[in-house]
mmCIF file of C-alpha atoms in Angstrom:
data_model
loop_
_atom_site.group_PDB
_atom_site.id
_atom_site.type_symbol
_atom_site.label_atom_id
_atom_site.label_comp_id
_atom_site.label_asym_id
_atom_site.label_seq_id
_atom_site.Cartn_x
_atom_site.Cartn_y
_atom_site.Cartn_z
ATOM 1 C CA GLU A 499 49.763 36.800 121.538
ATOM 2 C CA LEU A 500 52.375 36.708 124.326
ATOM 3 C CA LYS A 501 55.495 35.001 123.559
ATOM 4 C CA VAL A 502 58.142 34.095 126.322
ATOM 5 C CA GLU A 503 61.502 33.021 125.235
ATOM 6 C CA GLN A 504 64.430 31.748 127.276
ATOM 7 C CA ASN A 505 67.981 31.334 126.453
ATOM 8 C CA PRO A 506 69.896 29.240 126.641
ATOM 9 C CA LEU A 507 67.677 26.100 126.302
ATOM 10 C CA PHE A 508 70.510 23.982 127.746
ATOM 11 C CA LEU A 509 73.323 24.901 129.935
ATOM 12 C CA SER A 510 76.070 22.690 131.109
ATOM 13 C CA MET A 511 78.385 24.352 133.631
ATOM 14 C CA GLN A 512 81.004 23.333 136.145
ATOM 15 C CA GLU A 513 80.631 23.686 139.808
ATOM 16 C CA GLY A 514 81.819 26.977 141.099
ATOM 17 C CA LYS A 515 81.123 28.926 137.833
ATOM 18 C CA ASN A 516 78.663 31.754 137.415
ATOM 19 C CA TYR A 517 76.049 32.054 134.678
ATOM 20 C CA THR A 518 72.865 33.956 133.700
ATOM 21 C CA ILE A 519 69.597 32.656 132.238
ATOM 22 C CA TYR A 520 67.686 35.120 130.151
ATOM 23 C CA CYS A 521 63.954 35.420 129.788
ATOM 24 C CA ASN A 522 62.416 37.789 127.146
ATOM 25 C CA TYR A 523 58.669 38.474 126.844
ATOM 26 C CA SER A 524 56.726 40.162 124.107
ATOM 27 C CA THR A 525 53.828 41.958 125.988
ATOM 28 C CA THR A 526 53.761 44.357 128.858
ATOM 29 C CA SER A 527 53.405 42.534 132.262
ATOM 30 C CA ASP A 528 54.469 43.543 135.697
ATOM 31 C CA ARG A 529 54.465 40.103 137.273
ATOM 32 C CA LEU A 530 56.933 37.347 136.415
ATOM 33 C CA TYR A 531 57.677 34.081 138.144
ATOM 34 C CA TRP A 532 60.763 31.875 138.154
ATOM 35 C CA TYR A 533 60.145 28.077 138.746
ATOM 36 C CA ARG A 534 62.349 25.046 139.183
ATOM 37 C CA GLN A 535 61.228 21.684 137.984
ATOM 38 C CA ASP A 536 63.144 18.421 138.769
ATOM 39 C CA PRO A 537 62.556 15.530 136.346
ATOM 40 C CA GLY A 538 59.096 14.022 136.632
ATOM 41 C CA LYS A 539 58.135 16.480 139.321
ATOM 42 C CA SER A 540 55.923 19.451 139.533
ATOM 43 C CA LEU A 541 56.937 23.137 139.660
ATOM 44 C CA GLU A 542 58.596 24.700 142.626
ATOM 45 C CA SER A 543 58.250 28.571 142.925
ATOM 46 C CA LEU A 544 61.524 30.343 143.241
ATOM 47 C CA PHE A 545 60.744 34.045 142.892
ATOM 48 C CA VAL A 546 57.952 36.340 142.018
ATOM 49 C CA LEU A 547 59.064 39.672 140.673
ATOM 50 C CA LEU A 548 56.340 42.334 140.892
ATOM 51 C CA SER A 549 57.768 45.654 139.535
ATOM 52 C CA ASN A 550 60.334 47.201 137.340
ATOM 53 C CA GLY A 551 63.793 46.935 138.936
ATOM 54 C CA ALA A 552 62.870 44.123 141.270
ATOM 55 C CA VAL A 553 65.671 42.006 142.432
ATOM 56 C CA LYS A 554 65.235 38.987 144.739
ATOM 57 C CA GLN A 555 68.014 36.599 146.006
ATOM 58 C CA GLU A 556 67.926 33.212 147.671
ATOM 59 C CA GLY A 557 71.085 31.335 148.117
ATOM 60 C CA ARG A 558 73.033 31.056 144.939
ATOM 61 C CA LEU A 559 70.165 32.343 142.824
ATOM 62 C CA MET A 560 69.299 35.944 142.054
ATOM 63 C CA ALA A 561 66.479 37.110 139.827
ATOM 64 C CA SER A 562 65.776 40.483 138.356
ATOM 65 C CA LEU A 563 63.121 42.143 136.358
ATOM 66 C CA ASP A 564 63.267 45.041 133.774
ATOM 67 C CA THR A 565 59.683 45.674 132.563
ATOM 68 C CA LYS A 566 60.829 48.350 130.121
ATOM 69 C CA ALA A 567 63.181 45.850 128.262
ATOM 70 C CA ARG A 568 60.753 43.082 128.947
ATOM 71 C CA LEU A 569 63.608 41.088 130.360
ATOM 72 C CA SER A 570 64.163 39.070 133.340
ATOM 73 C CA THR A 571 67.439 37.207 134.278
ATOM 74 C CA LEU A 572 68.230 34.367 136.738
ATOM 75 C CA HIS A 573 71.856 34.540 137.749
ATOM 76 C CA ILE A 574 73.514 31.601 139.361
ATOM 77 C CA THR A 575 76.549 32.217 141.508
ATOM 78 C CA ALA A 576 79.127 29.418 142.238
ATOM 79 C CA ALA A 577 76.874 26.629 140.922
ATOM 80 C CA VAL A 578 76.623 23.390 142.810
ATOM 81 C CA HIS A 579 75.347 20.054 141.608
ATOM 82 C CA ASP A 580 72.098 20.382 143.556
ATOM 83 C CA LEU A 581 71.005 23.216 141.210
ATOM 84 C CA SER A 582 70.738 20.829 138.289
ATOM 85 C CA ALA A 583 67.172 21.111 137.156
ATOM 86 C CA THR A 584 64.963 22.800 134.460
ATOM 87 C CA TYR A 585 64.235 26.453 135.080
ATOM 88 C CA PHE A 586 61.165 28.199 133.792
ATOM 89 C CA CYS A 587 60.140 31.772 133.700
ATOM 90 C CA ALA A 588 56.355 32.545 133.535
ATOM 91 C CA VAL A 589 54.570 35.767 132.766
ATOM 92 C CA VAL A 590 51.030 36.618 134.200
ATOM 93 C CA LEU A 591 48.568 38.154 131.862
ATOM 94 C CA ARG A 592 44.807 38.770 132.130
ATOM 95 C CA HIS A 593 42.980 36.374 129.849
ATOM 96 C CA GLY A 594 39.471 37.713 129.755
ATOM 97 C CA THR A 595 38.557 37.714 133.456
ATOM 98 C CA ALA A 596 41.164 35.079 134.251
ATOM 99 C CA SER A 597 44.895 35.315 134.847
ATOM 100 C CA LYS A 598 47.052 32.842 133.229
ATOM 101 C CA LEU A 599 50.671 31.976 133.280
ATOM 102 C CA THR A 600 52.560 31.871 129.989
ATOM 103 C CA PHE A 601 55.746 29.872 130.405
ATOM 104 C CA GLY A 602 59.039 30.111 128.634
ATOM 105 C CA THR A 603 60.679 27.252 126.876
ATOM 106 C CA GLY A 604 62.604 26.322 129.982
ATOM 107 C CA THR A 605 66.352 26.114 130.513
ATOM 108 C CA ARG A 606 67.732 22.751 131.427
ATOM 109 C CA LEU A 607 70.776 23.292 133.687
ATOM 110 C CA GLN A 608 73.364 20.558 134.289
ATOM 111 C CA VAL A 609 75.959 21.185 136.737
ATOM 112 C CA THR A 610 79.008 19.025 136.571
ATOM 113 C CA LEU A 611 81.843 18.336 138.970
ATOM 114 C CA GLU B 1267 47.362 24.212 155.735
ATOM 115 C CA THR B 1268 46.850 21.462 153.121
ATOM 116 C CA GLY B 1269 48.615 22.156 149.853
ATOM 117 C CA VAL B 1270 47.276 21.226 146.245
ATOM 118 C CA THR B 1271 46.723 17.559 145.729
ATOM 119 C CA GLN B 1272 45.982 15.742 142.469
ATOM 120 C CA SER B 1273 44.872 12.332 141.665
ATOM 121 C CA PRO B 1274 45.746 9.908 140.239
ATOM 122 C CA THR B 1275 49.479 10.172 140.054
ATOM 123 C CA HIS B 1276 49.818 8.109 136.876
ATOM 124 C CA LEU B 1277 47.288 6.913 134.374
ATOM 125 C CA ILE B 1278 47.602 4.865 131.193
ATOM 126 C CA LYS B 1279 44.751 5.103 128.740
ATOM 127 C CA THR B 1280 43.990 3.964 125.196
ATOM 128 C CA ARG B 1281 43.443 6.205 122.205
ATOM 129 C CA GLY B 1282 39.757 7.142 121.984
ATOM 130 C CA GLN B 1283 38.959 6.649 125.669
ATOM 131 C CA GLN B 1284 37.913 9.343 128.193
ATOM 132 C CA VAL B 1285 39.772 10.328 131.283
ATOM 133 C CA THR B 1286 39.008 12.305 134.448
ATOM 134 C CA LEU B 1287 41.766 13.987 136.585
ATOM 135 C CA ARG B 1288 41.106 15.494 139.959
ATOM 136 C CA CYS B 1289 42.497 18.477 141.886
ATOM 137 C CA SER B 1290 41.841 19.601 145.499
ATOM 138 C CA SER B 1291 42.777 23.237 145.916
ATOM 139 C CA GLN B 1292 44.717 24.649 148.832
ATOM 140 C CA SER B 1293 42.671 25.569 151.783
ATOM 141 C CA GLY B 1294 41.038 28.908 151.266
ATOM 142 C CA HIS B 1295 41.590 29.146 147.511
ATOM 143 C CA ASN B 1296 38.730 29.525 145.100
ATOM 144 C CA THR B 1297 40.439 29.445 141.749
ATOM 145 C CA VAL B 1298 41.877 26.492 139.996
ATOM 146 C CA SER B 1299 43.870 26.564 136.726
ATOM 147 C CA TRP B 1300 44.861 23.570 134.636
ATOM 148 C CA TYR B 1301 48.083 23.297 132.533
ATOM 149 C CA GLN B 1302 49.255 20.661 130.177
ATOM 150 C CA GLN B 1303 52.986 20.012 130.035
ATOM 151 C CA ALA B 1304 54.169 17.806 127.168
ATOM 152 C CA LEU B 1305 57.629 16.286 127.442
ATOM 153 C CA GLY B 1306 60.421 18.852 127.074
ATOM 154 C CA GLN B 1307 58.092 21.780 126.933
ATOM 155 C CA GLY B 1308 56.817 24.437 129.361
ATOM 156 C CA PRO B 1309 53.322 24.106 130.690
ATOM 157 C CA GLN B 1310 50.353 25.444 128.482
ATOM 158 C CA PHE B 1311 47.212 26.988 130.010
ATOM 159 C CA ILE B 1312 44.094 24.901 129.509
ATOM 160 C CA PHE B 1313 41.538 26.837 131.379
ATOM 161 C CA GLN B 1314 40.766 28.386 134.820
ATOM 162 C CA TYR B 1315 37.758 27.930 137.129
ATOM 163 C CA TYR B 1316 36.664 30.639 139.539
ATOM 164 C CA ARG B 1317 33.708 30.059 141.981
ATOM 165 C CA GLU B 1318 32.464 27.117 139.863
ATOM 166 C CA GLU B 1319 32.423 28.930 136.493
ATOM 167 C CA GLU B 1320 34.932 28.624 133.686
ATOM 168 C CA ASN B 1321 36.774 31.886 133.867
ATOM 169 C CA GLY B 1322 39.211 31.592 130.863
ATOM 170 C CA ARG B 1323 40.386 29.092 128.354
ATOM 171 C CA GLY B 1324 43.492 28.546 126.378
ATOM 172 C CA ASN B 1325 43.754 27.012 122.858
ATOM 173 C CA PHE B 1326 42.452 23.614 123.591
ATOM 174 C CA PRO B 1327 39.730 21.875 121.792
ATOM 175 C CA PRO B 1328 36.156 21.354 123.288
ATOM 176 C CA ARG B 1329 36.909 17.800 124.235
ATOM 177 C CA PHE B 1330 38.939 19.242 127.219
ATOM 178 C CA SER B 1331 36.348 20.196 129.713
ATOM 179 C CA GLY B 1332 36.297 20.830 133.499
ATOM 180 C CA LEU B 1333 34.214 21.354 136.463
ATOM 181 C CA GLN B 1334 34.672 23.068 139.831
ATOM 182 C CA PHE B 1335 32.670 21.952 142.819
ATOM 183 C CA PRO B 1336 31.390 24.034 145.758
ATOM 184 C CA ASN B 1337 34.329 23.076 147.956
ATOM 185 C CA TYR B 1338 36.486 24.516 144.960
ATOM 186 C CA SER B 1339 37.986 21.180 143.997
ATOM 187 C CA SER B 1340 38.126 20.616 140.279
ATOM 188 C CA GLU B 1341 38.109 17.934 137.652
ATOM 189 C CA LEU B 1342 39.571 17.973 134.187
ATOM 190 C CA ASN B 1343 37.880 15.671 131.598
ATOM 191 C CA VAL B 1344 39.433 14.750 128.211
ATOM 192 C CA ASN B 1345 37.232 12.786 125.709
ATOM 193 C CA ALA B 1346 38.354 10.998 122.657
ATOM 194 C CA LEU B 1347 42.036 10.767 123.812
ATOM 195 C CA GLU B 1348 44.704 11.283 121.311
ATOM 196 C CA LEU B 1349 48.365 10.181 121.540
ATOM 197 C CA ASP B 1350 49.390 13.795 121.797
ATOM 198 C CA ASP B 1351 47.334 14.102 124.934
ATOM 199 C CA SER B 1352 50.128 12.201 126.691
ATOM 200 C CA ALA B 1353 51.605 14.821 129.058
ATOM 201 C CA LEU B 1354 51.921 15.903 132.772
ATOM 202 C CA TYR B 1355 48.754 17.695 133.804
ATOM 203 C CA LEU B 1356 49.253 20.300 136.467
ATOM 204 C CA CYS B 1357 46.607 22.009 138.472
ATOM 205 C CA ALA B 1358 47.290 25.246 140.418
ATOM 206 C CA SER B 1359 45.116 27.025 142.959
ATOM 207 C CA SER B 1360 44.893 30.597 143.819
ATOM 208 C CA LEU B 1361 42.714 33.274 145.365
ATOM 209 C CA GLU B 1362 40.215 35.514 143.621
ATOM 210 C CA GLY B 1363 40.843 34.716 139.920
ATOM 211 C CA GLY B 1364 44.462 34.464 140.249
ATOM 212 C CA PHE B 1365 45.570 37.935 139.094
ATOM 213 C CA GLY B 1366 47.618 39.553 141.839
ATOM 214 C CA TYR B 1367 47.903 36.252 143.739
ATOM 215 C CA GLU B 1368 50.453 33.443 143.266
ATOM 216 C CA GLN B 1369 49.346 30.150 141.890
ATOM 217 C CA TYR B 1370 50.369 27.095 143.894
ATOM 218 C CA PHE B 1371 51.036 23.882 141.814
ATOM 219 C CA GLY B 1372 49.979 20.499 142.632
ATOM 220 C CA PRO B 1373 52.239 17.406 142.041
ATOM 221 C CA GLY B 1374 50.689 16.582 138.644
ATOM 222 C CA THR B 1375 49.103 13.715 136.974
ATOM 223 C CA ARG B 1376 51.232 11.825 134.430
ATOM 224 C CA LEU B 1377 48.823 10.623 131.520
ATOM 225 C CA THR B 1378 50.074 8.222 128.915
ATOM 226 C CA VAL B 1379 47.840 7.471 125.878
ATOM 227 C CA THR B 1380 48.761 4.381 123.891
#
């Protein structure tokens, strides 16, 4: 059974600092998503990573994928308060004839002044 | 282009009751997946519907059932509600069974079971 683990589970960081969230998964997959979720809200898609070595950047967030190590990272550069949210990685697997997303445990990010 | 919509937004039910949640897929999408997100956890896959047929199911008991209609909208039904069914229920629509295509999430339905 696919397991997806994120660390840390909770991250408190000061504005202006850099940090990385890690996402490890246990079964081969070549498609991984990062989502943002604000309290009480739905999931907002941030990145889709499709192949080994893929790197995508949007603003202060950069995501990468290493399929051989089964590892994805979400790097935050010069954090700002607006980035405070919970971040999930999710791995796509075939489930019979369906495809399902298996989500990580989530990383709750709190950016303080 | 209309995005994924869900109704109702919030719902409060009593243990033992039955509930129906609704999802309208994004225009052109024929696949709907349902996820349950308990407080403080990541979403868990319930099942997926593709062209009106159940196309895959996660580890949820049979009292969780669904339907997909010819217009590709979908319902999630939960019978004999338990307290642990309290969660945010998310639906996501995509193309052609989902694999290789991004799933677009709706705003969710918050279900509280008392």
